Coordinates of C-alpha atoms (C1' of nucleotides) in Angstrom, one line a residue:
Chain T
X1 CA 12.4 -13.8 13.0
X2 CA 13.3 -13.9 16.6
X3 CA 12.0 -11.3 18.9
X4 CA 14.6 -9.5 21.3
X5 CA 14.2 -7.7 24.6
X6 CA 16.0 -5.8 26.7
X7 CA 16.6 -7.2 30.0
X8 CA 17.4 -4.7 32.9
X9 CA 18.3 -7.7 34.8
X10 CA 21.0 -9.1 32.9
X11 CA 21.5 -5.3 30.9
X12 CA 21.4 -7.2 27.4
X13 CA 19.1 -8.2 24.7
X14 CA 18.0 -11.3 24.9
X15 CA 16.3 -13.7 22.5
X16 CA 12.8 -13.9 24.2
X17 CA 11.8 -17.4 24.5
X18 CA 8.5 -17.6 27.0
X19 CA 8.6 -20.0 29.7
X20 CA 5.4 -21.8 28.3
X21 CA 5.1 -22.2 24.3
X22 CA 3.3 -19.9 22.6
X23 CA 1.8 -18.1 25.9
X24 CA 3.1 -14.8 27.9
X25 CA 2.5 -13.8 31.0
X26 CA 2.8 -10.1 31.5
X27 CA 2.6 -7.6 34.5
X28 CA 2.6 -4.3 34.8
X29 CA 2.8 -1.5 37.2
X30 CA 0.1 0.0 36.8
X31 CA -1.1 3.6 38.5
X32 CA -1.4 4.9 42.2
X33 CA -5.2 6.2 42.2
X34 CA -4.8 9.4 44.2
X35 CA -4.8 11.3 41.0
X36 CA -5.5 12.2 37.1
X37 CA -2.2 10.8 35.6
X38 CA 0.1 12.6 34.0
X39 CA 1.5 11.9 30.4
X40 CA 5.3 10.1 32.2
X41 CA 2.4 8.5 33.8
X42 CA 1.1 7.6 30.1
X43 CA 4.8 6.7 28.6
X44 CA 5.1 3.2 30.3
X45 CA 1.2 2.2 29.8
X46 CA 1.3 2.7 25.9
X47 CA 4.9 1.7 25.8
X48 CA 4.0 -1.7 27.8
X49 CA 0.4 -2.0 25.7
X50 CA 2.4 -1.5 22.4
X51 CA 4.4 -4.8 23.3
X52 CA 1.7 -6.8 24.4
X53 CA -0.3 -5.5 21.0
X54 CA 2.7 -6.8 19.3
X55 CA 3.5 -10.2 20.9
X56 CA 0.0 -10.9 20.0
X57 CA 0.3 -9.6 16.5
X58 CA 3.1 -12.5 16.4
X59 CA 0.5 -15.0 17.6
X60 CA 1.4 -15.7 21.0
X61 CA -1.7 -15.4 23.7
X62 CA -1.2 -12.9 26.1
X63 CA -1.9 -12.5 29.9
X64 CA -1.8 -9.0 31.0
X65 CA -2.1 -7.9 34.2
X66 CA -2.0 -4.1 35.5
X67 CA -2.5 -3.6 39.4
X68 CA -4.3 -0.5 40.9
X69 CA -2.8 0.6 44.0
X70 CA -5.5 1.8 45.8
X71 CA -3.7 1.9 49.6
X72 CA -0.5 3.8 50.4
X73 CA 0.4 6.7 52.0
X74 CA -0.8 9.1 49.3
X75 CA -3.6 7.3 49.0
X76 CA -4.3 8.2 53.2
X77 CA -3.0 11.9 52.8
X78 CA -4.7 12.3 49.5
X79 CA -8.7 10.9 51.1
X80 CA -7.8 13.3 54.3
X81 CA -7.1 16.3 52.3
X82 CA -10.5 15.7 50.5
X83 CA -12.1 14.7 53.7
X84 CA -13.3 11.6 51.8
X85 CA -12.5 7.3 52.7
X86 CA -9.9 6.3 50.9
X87 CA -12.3 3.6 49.1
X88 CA -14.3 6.9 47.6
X89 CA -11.0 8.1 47.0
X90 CA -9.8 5.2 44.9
X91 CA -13.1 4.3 43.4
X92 CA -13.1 7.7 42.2
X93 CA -10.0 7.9 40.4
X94 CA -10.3 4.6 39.2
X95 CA -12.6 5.5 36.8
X96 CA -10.9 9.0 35.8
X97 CA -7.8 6.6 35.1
X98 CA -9.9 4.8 32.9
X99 CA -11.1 7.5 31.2
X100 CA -7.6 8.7 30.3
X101 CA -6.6 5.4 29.3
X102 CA -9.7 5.2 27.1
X103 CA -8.4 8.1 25.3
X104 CA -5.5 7.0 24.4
X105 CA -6.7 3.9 23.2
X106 CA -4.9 1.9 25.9
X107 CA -7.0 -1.2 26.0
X108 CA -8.0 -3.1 29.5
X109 CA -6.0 -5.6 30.7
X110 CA -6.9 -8.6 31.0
X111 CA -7.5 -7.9 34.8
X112 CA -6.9 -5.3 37.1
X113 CA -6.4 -6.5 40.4
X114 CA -6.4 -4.1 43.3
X115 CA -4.6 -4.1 46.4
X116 CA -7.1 -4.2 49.0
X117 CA -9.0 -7.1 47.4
X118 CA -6.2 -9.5 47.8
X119 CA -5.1 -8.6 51.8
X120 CA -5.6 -12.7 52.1
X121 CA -2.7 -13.4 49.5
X122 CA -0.5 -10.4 50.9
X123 CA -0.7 -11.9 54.6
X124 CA -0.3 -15.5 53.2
X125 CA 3.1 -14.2 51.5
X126 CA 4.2 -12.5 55.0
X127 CA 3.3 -15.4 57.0
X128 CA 4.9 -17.6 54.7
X129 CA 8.1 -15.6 54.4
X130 CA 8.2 -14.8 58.2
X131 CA 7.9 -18.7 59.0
X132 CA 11.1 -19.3 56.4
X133 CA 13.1 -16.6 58.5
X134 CA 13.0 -13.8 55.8
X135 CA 10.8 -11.3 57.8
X136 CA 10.9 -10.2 61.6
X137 CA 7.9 -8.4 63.3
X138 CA 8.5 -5.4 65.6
X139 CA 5.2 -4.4 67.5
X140 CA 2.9 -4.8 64.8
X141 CA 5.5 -4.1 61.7
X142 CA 6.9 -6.7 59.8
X143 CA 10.1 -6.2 58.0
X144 CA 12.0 -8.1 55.2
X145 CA 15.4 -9.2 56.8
X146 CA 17.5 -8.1 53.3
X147 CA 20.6 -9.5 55.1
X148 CA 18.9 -12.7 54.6
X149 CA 18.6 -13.1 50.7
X150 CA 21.0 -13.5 48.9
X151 CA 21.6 -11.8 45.6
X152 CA 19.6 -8.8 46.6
X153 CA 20.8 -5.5 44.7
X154 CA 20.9 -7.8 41.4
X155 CA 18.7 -6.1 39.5
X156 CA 19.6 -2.0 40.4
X157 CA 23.4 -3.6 40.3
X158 CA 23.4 -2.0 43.7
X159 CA 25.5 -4.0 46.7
X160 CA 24.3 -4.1 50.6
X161 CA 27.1 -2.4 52.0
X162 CA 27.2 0.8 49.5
X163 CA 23.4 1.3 49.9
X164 CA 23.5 0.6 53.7
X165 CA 26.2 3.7 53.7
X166 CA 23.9 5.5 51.1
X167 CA 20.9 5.6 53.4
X168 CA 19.8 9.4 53.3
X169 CA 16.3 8.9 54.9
X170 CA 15.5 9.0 58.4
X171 CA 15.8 4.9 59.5
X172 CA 13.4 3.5 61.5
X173 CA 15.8 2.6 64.3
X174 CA 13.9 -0.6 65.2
X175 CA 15.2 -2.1 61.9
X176 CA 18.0 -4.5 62.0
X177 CA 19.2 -2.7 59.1
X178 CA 18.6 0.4 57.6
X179 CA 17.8 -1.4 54.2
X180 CA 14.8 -4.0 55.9
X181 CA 11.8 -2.6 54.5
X182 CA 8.4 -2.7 55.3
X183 CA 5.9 -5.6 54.5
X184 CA 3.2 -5.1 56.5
X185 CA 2.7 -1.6 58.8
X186 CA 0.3 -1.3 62.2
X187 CA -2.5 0.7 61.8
X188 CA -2.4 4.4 62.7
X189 CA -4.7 6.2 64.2
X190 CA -7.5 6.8 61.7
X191 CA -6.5 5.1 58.7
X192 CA -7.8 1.7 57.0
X193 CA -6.7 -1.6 58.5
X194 CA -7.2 -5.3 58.1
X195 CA -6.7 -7.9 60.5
X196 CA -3.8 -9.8 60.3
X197 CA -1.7 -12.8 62.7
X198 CA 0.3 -9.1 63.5
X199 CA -2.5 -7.6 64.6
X200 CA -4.1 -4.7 62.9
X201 CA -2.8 -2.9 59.5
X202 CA -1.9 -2.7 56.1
X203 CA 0.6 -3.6 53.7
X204 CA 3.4 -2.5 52.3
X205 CA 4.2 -0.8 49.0
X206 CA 6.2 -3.9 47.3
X207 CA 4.5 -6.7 48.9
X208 CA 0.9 -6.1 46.6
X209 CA 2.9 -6.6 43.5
X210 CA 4.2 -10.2 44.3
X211 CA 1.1 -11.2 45.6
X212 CA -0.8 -10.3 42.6
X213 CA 1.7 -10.8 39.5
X214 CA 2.2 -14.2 41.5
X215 CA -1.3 -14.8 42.1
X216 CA -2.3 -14.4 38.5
X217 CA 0.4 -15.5 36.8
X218 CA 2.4 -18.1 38.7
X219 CA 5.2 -17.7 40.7
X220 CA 7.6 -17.9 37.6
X221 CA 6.2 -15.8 34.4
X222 CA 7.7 -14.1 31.5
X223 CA 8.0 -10.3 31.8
X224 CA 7.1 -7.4 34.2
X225 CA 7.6 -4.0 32.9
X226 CA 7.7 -0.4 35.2
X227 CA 9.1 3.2 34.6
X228 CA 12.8 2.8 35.5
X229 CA 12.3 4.6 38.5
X230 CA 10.7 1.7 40.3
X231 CA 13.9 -0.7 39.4
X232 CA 14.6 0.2 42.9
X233 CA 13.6 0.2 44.9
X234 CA 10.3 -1.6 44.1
X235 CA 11.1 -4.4 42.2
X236 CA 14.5 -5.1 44.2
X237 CA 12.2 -5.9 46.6
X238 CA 9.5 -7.0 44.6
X239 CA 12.2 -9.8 43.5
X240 CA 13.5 -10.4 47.1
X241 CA 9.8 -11.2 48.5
X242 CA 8.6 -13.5 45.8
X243 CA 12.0 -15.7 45.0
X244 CA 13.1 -15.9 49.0
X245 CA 9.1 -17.4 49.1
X246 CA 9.0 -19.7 46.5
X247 CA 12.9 -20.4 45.5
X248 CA 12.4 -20.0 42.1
X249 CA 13.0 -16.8 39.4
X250 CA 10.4 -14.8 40.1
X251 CA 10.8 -13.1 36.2
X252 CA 12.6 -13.5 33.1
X253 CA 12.7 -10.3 31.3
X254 CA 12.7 -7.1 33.3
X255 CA 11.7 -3.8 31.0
X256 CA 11.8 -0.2 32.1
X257 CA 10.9 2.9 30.4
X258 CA 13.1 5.8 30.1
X259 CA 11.8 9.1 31.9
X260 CA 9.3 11.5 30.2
X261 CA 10.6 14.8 30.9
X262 CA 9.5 18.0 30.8
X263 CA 12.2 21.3 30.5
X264 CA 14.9 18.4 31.0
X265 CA 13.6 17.2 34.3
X266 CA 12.0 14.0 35.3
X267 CA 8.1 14.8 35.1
X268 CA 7.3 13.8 38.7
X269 CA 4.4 14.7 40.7
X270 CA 6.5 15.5 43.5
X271 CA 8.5 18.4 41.6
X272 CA 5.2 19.5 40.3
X273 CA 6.0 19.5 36.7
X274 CA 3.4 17.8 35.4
X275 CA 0.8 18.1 32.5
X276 CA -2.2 15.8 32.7
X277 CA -3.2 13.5 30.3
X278 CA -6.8 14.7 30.4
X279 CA -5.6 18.5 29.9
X280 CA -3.3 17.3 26.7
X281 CA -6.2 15.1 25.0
X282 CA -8.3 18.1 25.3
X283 CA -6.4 19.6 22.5
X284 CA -4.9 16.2 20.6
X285 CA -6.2 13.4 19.7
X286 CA -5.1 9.9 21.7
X287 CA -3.4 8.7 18.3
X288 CA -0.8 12.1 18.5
X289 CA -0.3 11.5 21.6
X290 CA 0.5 8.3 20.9
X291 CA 3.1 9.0 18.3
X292 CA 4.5 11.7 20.2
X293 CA 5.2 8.8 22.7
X294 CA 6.5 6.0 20.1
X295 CA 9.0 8.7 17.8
X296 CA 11.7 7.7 20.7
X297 CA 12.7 4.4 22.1
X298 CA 11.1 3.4 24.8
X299 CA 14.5 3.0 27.0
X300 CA 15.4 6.3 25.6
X301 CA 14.5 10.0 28.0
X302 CA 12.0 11.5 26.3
X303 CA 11.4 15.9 26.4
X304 CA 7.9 16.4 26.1
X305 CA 6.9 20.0 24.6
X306 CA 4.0 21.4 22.7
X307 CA 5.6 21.6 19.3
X308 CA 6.3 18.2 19.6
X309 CA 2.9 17.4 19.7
X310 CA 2.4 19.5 17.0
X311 CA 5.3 18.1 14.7
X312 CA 3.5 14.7 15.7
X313 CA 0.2 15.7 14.3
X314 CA 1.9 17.3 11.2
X315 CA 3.3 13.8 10.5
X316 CA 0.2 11.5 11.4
X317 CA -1.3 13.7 8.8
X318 CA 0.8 12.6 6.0
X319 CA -0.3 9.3 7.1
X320 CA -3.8 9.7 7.0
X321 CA -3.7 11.7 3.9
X322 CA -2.6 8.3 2.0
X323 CA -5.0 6.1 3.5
X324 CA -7.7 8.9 2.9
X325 CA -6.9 9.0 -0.9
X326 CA -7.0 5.6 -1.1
X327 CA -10.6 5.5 0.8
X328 CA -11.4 8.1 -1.5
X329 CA -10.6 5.9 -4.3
X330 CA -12.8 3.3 -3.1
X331 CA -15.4 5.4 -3.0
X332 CA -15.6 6.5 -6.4
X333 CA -16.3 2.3 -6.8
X334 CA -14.5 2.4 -10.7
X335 CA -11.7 -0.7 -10.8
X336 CA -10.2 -2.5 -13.1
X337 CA -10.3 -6.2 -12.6
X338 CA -6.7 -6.9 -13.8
X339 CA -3.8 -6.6 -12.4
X340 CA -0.8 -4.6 -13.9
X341 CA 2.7 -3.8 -13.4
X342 CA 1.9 -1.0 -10.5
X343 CA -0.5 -3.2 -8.5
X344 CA 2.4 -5.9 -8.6
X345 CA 5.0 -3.1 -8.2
X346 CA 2.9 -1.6 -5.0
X347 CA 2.5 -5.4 -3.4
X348 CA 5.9 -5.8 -3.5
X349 CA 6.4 -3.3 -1.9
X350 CA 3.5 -3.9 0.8
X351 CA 5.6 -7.3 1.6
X352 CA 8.8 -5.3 2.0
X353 CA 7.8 -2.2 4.4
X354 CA 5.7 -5.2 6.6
X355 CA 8.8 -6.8 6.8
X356 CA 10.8 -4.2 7.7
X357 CA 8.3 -3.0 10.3
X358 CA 8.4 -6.7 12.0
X359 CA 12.4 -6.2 12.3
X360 CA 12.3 -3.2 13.7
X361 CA 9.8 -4.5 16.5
X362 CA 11.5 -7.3 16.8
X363 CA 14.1 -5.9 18.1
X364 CA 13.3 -4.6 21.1
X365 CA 10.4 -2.8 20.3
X366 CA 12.3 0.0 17.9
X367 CA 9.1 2.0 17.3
X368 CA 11.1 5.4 15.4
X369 CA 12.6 2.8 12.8
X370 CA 9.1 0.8 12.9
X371 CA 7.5 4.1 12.3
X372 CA 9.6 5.2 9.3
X373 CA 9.0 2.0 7.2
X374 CA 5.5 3.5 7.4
X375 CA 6.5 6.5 5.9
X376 CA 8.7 4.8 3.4
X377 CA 5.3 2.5 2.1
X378 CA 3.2 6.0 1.9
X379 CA 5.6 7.4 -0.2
X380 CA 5.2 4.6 -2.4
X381 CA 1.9 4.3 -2.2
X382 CA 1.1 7.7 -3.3
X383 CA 3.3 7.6 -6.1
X384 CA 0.9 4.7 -7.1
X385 CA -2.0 6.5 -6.5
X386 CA -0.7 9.6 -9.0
X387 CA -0.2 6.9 -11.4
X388 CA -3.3 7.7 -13.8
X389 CA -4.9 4.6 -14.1
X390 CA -7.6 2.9 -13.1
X391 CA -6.9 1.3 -9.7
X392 CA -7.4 -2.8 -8.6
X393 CA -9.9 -2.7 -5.9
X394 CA -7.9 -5.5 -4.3
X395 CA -4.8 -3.7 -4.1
X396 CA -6.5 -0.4 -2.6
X397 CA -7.8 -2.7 0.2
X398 CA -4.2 -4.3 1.2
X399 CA -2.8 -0.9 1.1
X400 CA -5.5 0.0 4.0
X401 CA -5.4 -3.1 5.7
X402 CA -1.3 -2.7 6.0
X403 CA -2.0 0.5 8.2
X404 CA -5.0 -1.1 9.8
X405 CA -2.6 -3.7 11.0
X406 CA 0.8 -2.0 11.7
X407 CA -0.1 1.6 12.5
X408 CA -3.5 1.1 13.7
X409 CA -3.7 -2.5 15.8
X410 CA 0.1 -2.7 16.5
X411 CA 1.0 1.1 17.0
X412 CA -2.2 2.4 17.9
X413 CA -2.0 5.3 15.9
X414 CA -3.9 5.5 13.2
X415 CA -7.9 4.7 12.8
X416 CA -8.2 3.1 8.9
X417 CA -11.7 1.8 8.9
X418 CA -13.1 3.7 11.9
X419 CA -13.4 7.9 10.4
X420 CA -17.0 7.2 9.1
X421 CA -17.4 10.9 7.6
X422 CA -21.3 11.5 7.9
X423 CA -21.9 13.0 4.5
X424 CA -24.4 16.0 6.0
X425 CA -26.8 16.8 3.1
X426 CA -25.8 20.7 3.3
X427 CA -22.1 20.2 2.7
X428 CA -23.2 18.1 -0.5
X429 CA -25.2 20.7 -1.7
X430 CA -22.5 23.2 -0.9
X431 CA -20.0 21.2 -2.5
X432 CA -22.3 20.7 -5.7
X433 CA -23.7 24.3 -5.9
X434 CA -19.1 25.0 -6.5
X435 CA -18.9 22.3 -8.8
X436 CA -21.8 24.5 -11.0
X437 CA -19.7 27.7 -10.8
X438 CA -16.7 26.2 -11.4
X439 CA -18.4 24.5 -14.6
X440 CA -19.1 28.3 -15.5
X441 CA -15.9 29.2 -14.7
X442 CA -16.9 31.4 -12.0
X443 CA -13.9 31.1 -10.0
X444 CA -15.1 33.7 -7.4
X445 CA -17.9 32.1 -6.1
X446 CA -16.5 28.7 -6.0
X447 CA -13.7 29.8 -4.5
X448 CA -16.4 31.6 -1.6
X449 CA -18.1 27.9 -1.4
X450 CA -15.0 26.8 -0.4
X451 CA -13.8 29.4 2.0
X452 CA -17.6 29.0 3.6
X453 CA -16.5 25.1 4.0
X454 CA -13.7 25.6 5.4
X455 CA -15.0 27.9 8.2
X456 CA -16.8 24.9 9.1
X457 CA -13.9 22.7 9.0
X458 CA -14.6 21.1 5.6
X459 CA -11.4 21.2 3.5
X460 CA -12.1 20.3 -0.1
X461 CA -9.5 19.0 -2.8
X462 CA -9.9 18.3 -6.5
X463 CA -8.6 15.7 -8.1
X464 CA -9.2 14.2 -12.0
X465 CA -11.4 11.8 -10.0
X466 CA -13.4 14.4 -8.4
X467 CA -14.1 16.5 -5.5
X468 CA -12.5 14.9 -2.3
X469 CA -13.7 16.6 1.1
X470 CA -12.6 15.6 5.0
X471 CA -13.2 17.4 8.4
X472 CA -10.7 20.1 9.8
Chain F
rG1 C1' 30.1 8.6 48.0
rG2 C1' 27.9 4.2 45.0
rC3 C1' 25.1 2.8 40.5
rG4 C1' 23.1 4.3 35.7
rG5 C1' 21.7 7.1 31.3
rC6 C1' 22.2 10.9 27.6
rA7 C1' 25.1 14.5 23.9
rU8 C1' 23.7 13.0 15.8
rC9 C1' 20.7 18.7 10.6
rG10 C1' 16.6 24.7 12.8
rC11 C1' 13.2 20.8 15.8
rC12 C1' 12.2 15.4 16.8
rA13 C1' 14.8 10.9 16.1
rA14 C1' 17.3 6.0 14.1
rG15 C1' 22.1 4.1 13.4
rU16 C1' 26.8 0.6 18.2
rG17 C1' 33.3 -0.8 13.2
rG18 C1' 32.6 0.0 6.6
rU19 C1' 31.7 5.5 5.1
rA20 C1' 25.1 9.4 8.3
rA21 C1' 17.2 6.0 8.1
rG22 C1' 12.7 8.5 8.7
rG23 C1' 9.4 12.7 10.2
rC24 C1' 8.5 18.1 11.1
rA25 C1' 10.1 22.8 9.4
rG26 C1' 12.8 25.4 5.1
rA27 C1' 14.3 26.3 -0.3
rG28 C1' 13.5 25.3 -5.7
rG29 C1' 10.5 22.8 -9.4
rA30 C1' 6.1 19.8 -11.4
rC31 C1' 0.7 19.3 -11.2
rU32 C1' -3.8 22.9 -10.3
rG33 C1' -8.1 28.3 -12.6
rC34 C1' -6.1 29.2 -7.8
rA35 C1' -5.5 26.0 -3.9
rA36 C1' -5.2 21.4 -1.3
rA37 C1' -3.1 16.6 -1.6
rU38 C1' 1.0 14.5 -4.0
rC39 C1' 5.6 13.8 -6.7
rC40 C1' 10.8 15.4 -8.0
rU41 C1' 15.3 18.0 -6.3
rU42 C1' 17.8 20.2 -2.2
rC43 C1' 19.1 20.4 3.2
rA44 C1' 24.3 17.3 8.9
rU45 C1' 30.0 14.0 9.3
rC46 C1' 27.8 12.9 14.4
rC47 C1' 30.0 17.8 22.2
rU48 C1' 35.8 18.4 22.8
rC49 C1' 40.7 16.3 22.8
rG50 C1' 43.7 12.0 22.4
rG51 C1' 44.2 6.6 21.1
rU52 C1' 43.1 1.6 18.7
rU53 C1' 42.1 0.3 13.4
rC54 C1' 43.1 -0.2 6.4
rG55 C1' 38.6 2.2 8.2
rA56 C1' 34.9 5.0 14.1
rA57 C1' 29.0 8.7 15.1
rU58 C1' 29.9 3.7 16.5
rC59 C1' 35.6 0.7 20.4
rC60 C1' 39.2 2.6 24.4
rG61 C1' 41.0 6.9 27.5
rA62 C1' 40.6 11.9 29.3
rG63 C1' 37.5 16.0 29.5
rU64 C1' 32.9 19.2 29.1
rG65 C1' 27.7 19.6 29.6
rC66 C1' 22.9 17.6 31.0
rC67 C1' 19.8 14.0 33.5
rG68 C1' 18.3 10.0 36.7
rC69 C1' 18.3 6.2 40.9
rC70 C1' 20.2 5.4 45.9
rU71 C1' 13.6 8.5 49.7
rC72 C1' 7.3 8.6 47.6
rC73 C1' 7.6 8.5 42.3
rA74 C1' 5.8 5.5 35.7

RNA sequence: GGCGGCAUCGCCAAGUGGUAAGGCAGAGGACUGCAAAUCCUUCAUCCUCGGUUCGAAUCCGAGUGCCGCCUCCA
C-alpha cells in the first residue's frame, strides 16, 4: 500500500516517495520558548509526531528534527518583562515545554537544535546569499531582495504585486520593497547580539529554520510540517532563503495543520484565547487529550471545548474496557491449548481492522477513519470474549498487542502493557470479605463493600470468571 | 482588495459521482441478586436555490453563514 500526503505546495495528494530509499528526513517547527504552550500549540506536535510514529511503523528510519526558537522579539519583551536574560528565559521554558510534551507522550526528536547555538550557520547562509546578490545590507540590517527569486509566493499561491499592494504594516522605508524581509537585524540597545561581517546583531525569524532543517538534514530533504499559519509568511521565506542559496528544492512535501480553535476563533496567544496544555492535563490524561486531537483530520479546523474532552474520555474508555477484559482474562491464567472456530473467527478479524487501520493512515494520515476501525475490532472482540468458553492464551495476546501497536505506538492513545494495577493487600481483603457475604447472600453488606471501594475509586465487576476490579 | 478553508444526526466526525463509517449522548431489550462491563435493536439524506448526470452530500453556478492568511502567531 502506498502512503499519500498532502502537499500544500502543489495542493494535492501525492504518492510519497522519499528522496533516499527507505530514509525520511523530517522537520518541524517547533515552539517559541517565551511561554507554557497552549493546546493549538499541541495540535501540530502530536499531529507531526503521529506521522513520524507511523512512517516508522512502515519501516522507514526517521530523522526528526524540531527547532526551539529561543531569540525573537517575544523572546526580548518577554526576559524584560520578567527582568530576567533571555538565556534564563529560554532555558526556563525549555524545560516546561518539555514537561508538557512529556505529558502528552510526545516523544523527543531526534534533536532539538536551537537558534542561538547555530549563529555560525545563520551568518554563513547570509554571507553566502548576500555574495550571490539575494540580500542587501542597510546600516547593520540585511534584507532578502524577494524581487530577486523567482517563484516566490509559490507555496501561499500569493503573487509579488498583490502582496506588495496588500502591505498593511508599517514598512521599513529603507527596504527596496515593502516585501524584503529581515535576515539579520543590528543590535538594539540592550538586547543580545552576536558578531557578524554586519557588525553586531541577531537573526531573523525565517533564516534559523533553513539553517538548521538544512544543517541537519541536507539541503534537499523530504518533508517539513508547521501550523498553516506559518505557510506565510515563514516558510515562503523559509523556501526563498534556502533554494536562492543552494539552487536546489529545498522540500518535497509541505504539511500544515488546520487551526485549533476555541469559541470558533483561531486560539492564538495574541487574542488571548488560550487554554494551556499544563492547565488541561491537570484534569485529563495525555492519551484524551490526544484523541481529542486525532477525532478530526489533521488539515481540518478543529473547536476545542470541555465536553469534547469529555466525549473523548467516554470513548477511550470503551477502548480500554476491551483490552482490560482481556488482561483480566489473562490473569485468571485458565486456556485452552486449541484453537476453535472463534479464535480463527477473531484473527481474522484482527488481519482485517489492521488493515483497514493502515489504509486509512495511508492516506494522508485519516486518523477519525483510522480510529473507528478500532472501534469496529472491539466490538468484535468483545463479542468473543462473551462467548463462554475457555479462551486461547495466544489469541488474548494478539488482541492486546493489536492496540499496543495501532492505538498505543501509532496513535499514542492507549497504554496496553503499561496500567500495572498494584494489588494493595486492603482492597483484596475488601474485595474477599464481599465475595463471603455475597456467598451468604447478604446483599447489603456486599453491596456496602462495594460502595466503600468505590469511594476510593475501586470499581468492581462480576463476571462468571470472577471478580474484576480497576481504579476510578 | 488578493489568496484559502469550512457548513453532514442533540454533540464530535468520516465520506469528494452510485444511493449516508465510527464515537459520545438518548430510547427499548438481553445478561446480573442489584450493578458494572458487554451484546442486540433503534436513532440523519447531508446550509439554501438553480444546473450537469440514468444517478450528487459528493461536480458546476449563484446565494447565505462562519473562519483563516496577507502583520508576531502552531
Amino acid at each position: 500500500m502506498v502512503l499519500k500526503i498532502y502537499n500544500t505546495l502543489t495542493r494535492r495528494k501525492e504518492e510519497f516517495i522519499p528522496l533516499k530509499e527507505g530514509e525520511v528526513g523530517m522537520y518541524v517547527c517547533g515552539p517559541t520558548v517565551y511561554n507554557y504552550i497552549h493546546i493549538g500549540n499541541a495540535r501540530p506536535f502530536i499531529t507531526f509526531e503521529v506521522v513520524r510514529r507511523f512512517l516508522k511503523f512502515k519501516g522507514y528510519k526517521v530523522k526528526y528534527i524540531q527547532n526551539l526558537t529561543d531569540i525573537d522579539d517575544k523572546m526580548i519583551n518577554k526576559a524584560k518583562e520578567l527582568k530576567i536574560t533571555v538565556l534564563e528565559l529560554a532555558e526556563k521554558f525549555i524545560q516546561e515545554y518539555f514537561i508538557d510534551a512529556d505529558s502528552l507522550n510526545i516523544e523527543k526528536a531526534d534533536i532539538h537544535p536551537r537558534a542561538t547555538e547555530h549563529i555560525k550557520e545563520i551568518i554563513e547562509l547570509i554571507k553566502g546569499l548576500e555574495e550571490k546578490g539575494y540580500a542587501y545590507e542597510i546600516d547593520g540590517d540585511v534584507f532578502f531582495d524577494v524581487s530577486k527569486f523567482k517563484g516566490y509566493g509559490k507555496l501561499s499561491g500569493q503573487n509579488i504585486e498583490e502582496l506588495k499592494e496588500g502591505a498593511r504594516v508599517e514598512v521599513d522605508e529603507r527596504k527596496k520593497e515593502s516585501i524584503d524581509f529581515a535576515l539579520w537585524k543590528r543590535m538594539k540597545e540592550g538586547e543580545p547580539s552576536w558578531e557578524s561581517p554586519w557588525g553586531k546583531g541577531r537573526p531573523g525569524w525565517h533564516i534559523e529554520c533553513s539553517a538548521m532543517s538544512m544543517k541537519y538534514l541536507g539541503k534537499s530533504f523530504d518533508i517539513h510540517t508547521g501550523g498553516s499559519d506559518l505557510i506565510f509568511p515563514h516558510h515562503e521565506n523559509e523556501i526563498a532563503q534556502s533554494e536562492a542559496y543552494t539552487n536546489q528544492q529545498f522540500v518535497r512535501y509541505w504539511m500544515h495543520n488546520g487551526y485549533l480553535c476555541l469559541n470558533n476563533q483561531k486560539m492564538s496567544k495574541s487574542l488571548g484565547n488560550i487554554m494551556k496544555v499544563r492547565d488541561i492535563s491537570q484534569k485529563y490524561k495525555g492519551e484524551i487529550i490526544r484523541y481529542f486531537i486525532l477525532s478530526a483530520h489533521y488539515r481540518s479546523p478543529l473547536n476545542f471545548n470541555e465536553e469534547q474532552l469529555q466525549q473523548a474520555e467516554s470513548s477511550l474508555q470503551r477502548l480500554n474496557n476491551t483490552i482490560f477484559n482481556v488482561k483480566h482474562l489473562l490473569k485468571q491464567g485458565k486456556f485452552r491449548k486449541s484453537k476453535d472456530k472463534n479464535d480463527k473467527v477473531i484473527l481474522e478479524k484482527r488481519k482485517e481492522n489492521e488493515q483497514k487501520f493502515i489504509e486509512a493512515m495511508d492516506d494522508d494520515f485519516n486518523t477519525p477513519v483510522a480510529l473507528s476501525w478500532l472501534f469496529s475490532f472491539a466490538r468484535e472482540v468483545n463479542i468473543y470474549l462473551n462467548f463462554p468458553s475457555t479462551k486461547n492464551k495466544e489469541v488474548l495476546e494478539k488482541i492486546l498487542k493489536f492496540y499496543q501497536e495501532l492505538a498505543g505506538e501509532i496513535l499514542g492513545i492507549m497504554k496496553v502493557f503499561d496500567q500495572e494495577e498494584s494489588f494493595e493487600q486492603e482492597i483484596k481483603k475488601l474485595i474477599e470479605g464481599r465475595e463471603e457475604a455475597r456467598k451468604k447472600r447478604n446483599w447489603v453488606e456486599s453491596d456496602q463493600i462495594r460502595d466503600k471501594l468505590k469511594e476510593k475509586g475501586i470499581l468492581l465487576e462480576d463476571t462468571p470468571e470472577g471478580v474484576r476490579w480497576k481504579k476510578r
